[in-house]
Short mmCIF file of C-alpha atoms in Angstrom, two decimals:
data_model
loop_
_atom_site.label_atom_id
_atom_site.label_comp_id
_atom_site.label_asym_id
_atom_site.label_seq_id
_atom_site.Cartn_x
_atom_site.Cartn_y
_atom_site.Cartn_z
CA UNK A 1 -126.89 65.23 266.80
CA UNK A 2 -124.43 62.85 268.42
CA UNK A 3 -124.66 62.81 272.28
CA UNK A 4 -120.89 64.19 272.44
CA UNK A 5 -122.33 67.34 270.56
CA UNK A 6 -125.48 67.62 272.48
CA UNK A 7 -122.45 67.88 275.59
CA UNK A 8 -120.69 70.50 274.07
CA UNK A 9 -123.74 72.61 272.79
CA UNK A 10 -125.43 72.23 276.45
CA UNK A 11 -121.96 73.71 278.08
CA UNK A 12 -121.11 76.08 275.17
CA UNK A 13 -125.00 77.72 275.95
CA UNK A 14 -124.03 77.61 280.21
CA UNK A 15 -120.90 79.91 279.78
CA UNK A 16 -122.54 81.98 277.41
CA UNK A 17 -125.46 82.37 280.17
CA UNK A 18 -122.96 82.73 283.23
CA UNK A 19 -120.75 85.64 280.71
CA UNK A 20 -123.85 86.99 280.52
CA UNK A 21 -124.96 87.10 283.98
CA UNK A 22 -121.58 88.28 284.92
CA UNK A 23 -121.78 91.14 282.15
CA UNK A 24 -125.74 91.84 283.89
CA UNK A 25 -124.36 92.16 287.39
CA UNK A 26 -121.32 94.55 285.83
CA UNK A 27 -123.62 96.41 284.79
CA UNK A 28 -126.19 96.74 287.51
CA UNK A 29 -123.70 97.39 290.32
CA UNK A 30 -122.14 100.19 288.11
CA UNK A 31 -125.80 101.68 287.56
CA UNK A 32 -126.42 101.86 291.50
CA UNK A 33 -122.40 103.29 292.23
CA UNK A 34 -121.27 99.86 293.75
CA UNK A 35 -118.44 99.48 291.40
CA UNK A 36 -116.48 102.50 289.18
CA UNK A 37 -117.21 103.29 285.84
CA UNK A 38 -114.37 102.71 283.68
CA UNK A 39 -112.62 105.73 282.40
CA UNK A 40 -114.45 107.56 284.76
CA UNK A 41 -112.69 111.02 285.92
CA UNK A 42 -111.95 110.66 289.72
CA UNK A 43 -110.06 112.67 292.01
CA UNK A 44 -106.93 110.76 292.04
CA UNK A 45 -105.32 109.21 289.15
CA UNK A 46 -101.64 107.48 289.61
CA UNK A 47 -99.88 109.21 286.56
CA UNK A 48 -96.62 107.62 286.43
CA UNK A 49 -94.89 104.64 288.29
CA UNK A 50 -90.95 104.10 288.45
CA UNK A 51 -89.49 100.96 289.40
CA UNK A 52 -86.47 101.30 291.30
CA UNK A 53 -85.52 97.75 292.25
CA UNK A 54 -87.94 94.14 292.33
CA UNK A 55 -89.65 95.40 295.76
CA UNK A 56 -89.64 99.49 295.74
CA UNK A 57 -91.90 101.84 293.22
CA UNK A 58 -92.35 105.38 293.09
CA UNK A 59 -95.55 106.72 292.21
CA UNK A 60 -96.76 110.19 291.33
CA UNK A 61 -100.15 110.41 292.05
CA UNK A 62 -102.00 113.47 290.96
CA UNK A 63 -105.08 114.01 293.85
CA UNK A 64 -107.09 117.31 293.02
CA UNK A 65 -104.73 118.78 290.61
CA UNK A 66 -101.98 118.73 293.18
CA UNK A 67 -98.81 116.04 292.90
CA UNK A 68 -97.61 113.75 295.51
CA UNK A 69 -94.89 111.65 294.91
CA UNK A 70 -95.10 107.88 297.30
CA UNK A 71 -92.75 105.58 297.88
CA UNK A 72 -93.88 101.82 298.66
CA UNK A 73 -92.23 98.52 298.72
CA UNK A 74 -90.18 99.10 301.34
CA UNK A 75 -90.45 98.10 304.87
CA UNK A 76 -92.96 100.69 305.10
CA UNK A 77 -94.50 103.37 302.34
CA UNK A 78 -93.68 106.67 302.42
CA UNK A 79 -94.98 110.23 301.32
CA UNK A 80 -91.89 111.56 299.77
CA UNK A 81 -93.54 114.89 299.27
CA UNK A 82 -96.54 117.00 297.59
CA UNK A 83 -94.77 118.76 294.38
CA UNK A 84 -94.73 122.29 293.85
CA UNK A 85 -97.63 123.64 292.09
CA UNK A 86 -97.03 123.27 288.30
CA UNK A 87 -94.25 121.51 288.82
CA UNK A 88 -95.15 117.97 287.28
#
């Protein structure tokens, strides 16, 4: 092999061992409940999200089966409301 190659091989090997360190340490801190599972049922789950201008969003958030509409962007964020019981 030409020494260029050997370069290339030697750093192709290092990310593949950092990735897989990374991947390790993903794994590990999900294992011991440092870090979330993905797809994992919580109690709160944003359900939809609304732009209303480049700043301001409003989000419907759905927190043990109960709806609460927030607004944020704005000078300061703001519970709109909780929704009505089957009512989103």
């Amino acid at each position: 092999m030409t020494p260029d190659m050997t370069t290339w091989m030697t750093a192709a090997g290092a990310l593949a061992a950092v990735v897989a360190l990374i991947l390790l340490a993903a794994r590990i801190a999900r294992g011991a409940g440092l870090a979330p599972r993905m797809g994992a049922g919580g109690r709160m789950k944003v359900e939809e999200v609304l732009a209303l201008d480049a700043r301001r969003r409003l989000l419907l958030v759905r927190c043990d089966g109960r709806a609460l509409l927030l607004l944020t962007g704005g000078a300061k964020d703001e519970v709109v409301g909780w929704l009505p019981e089957g009512g989103a």
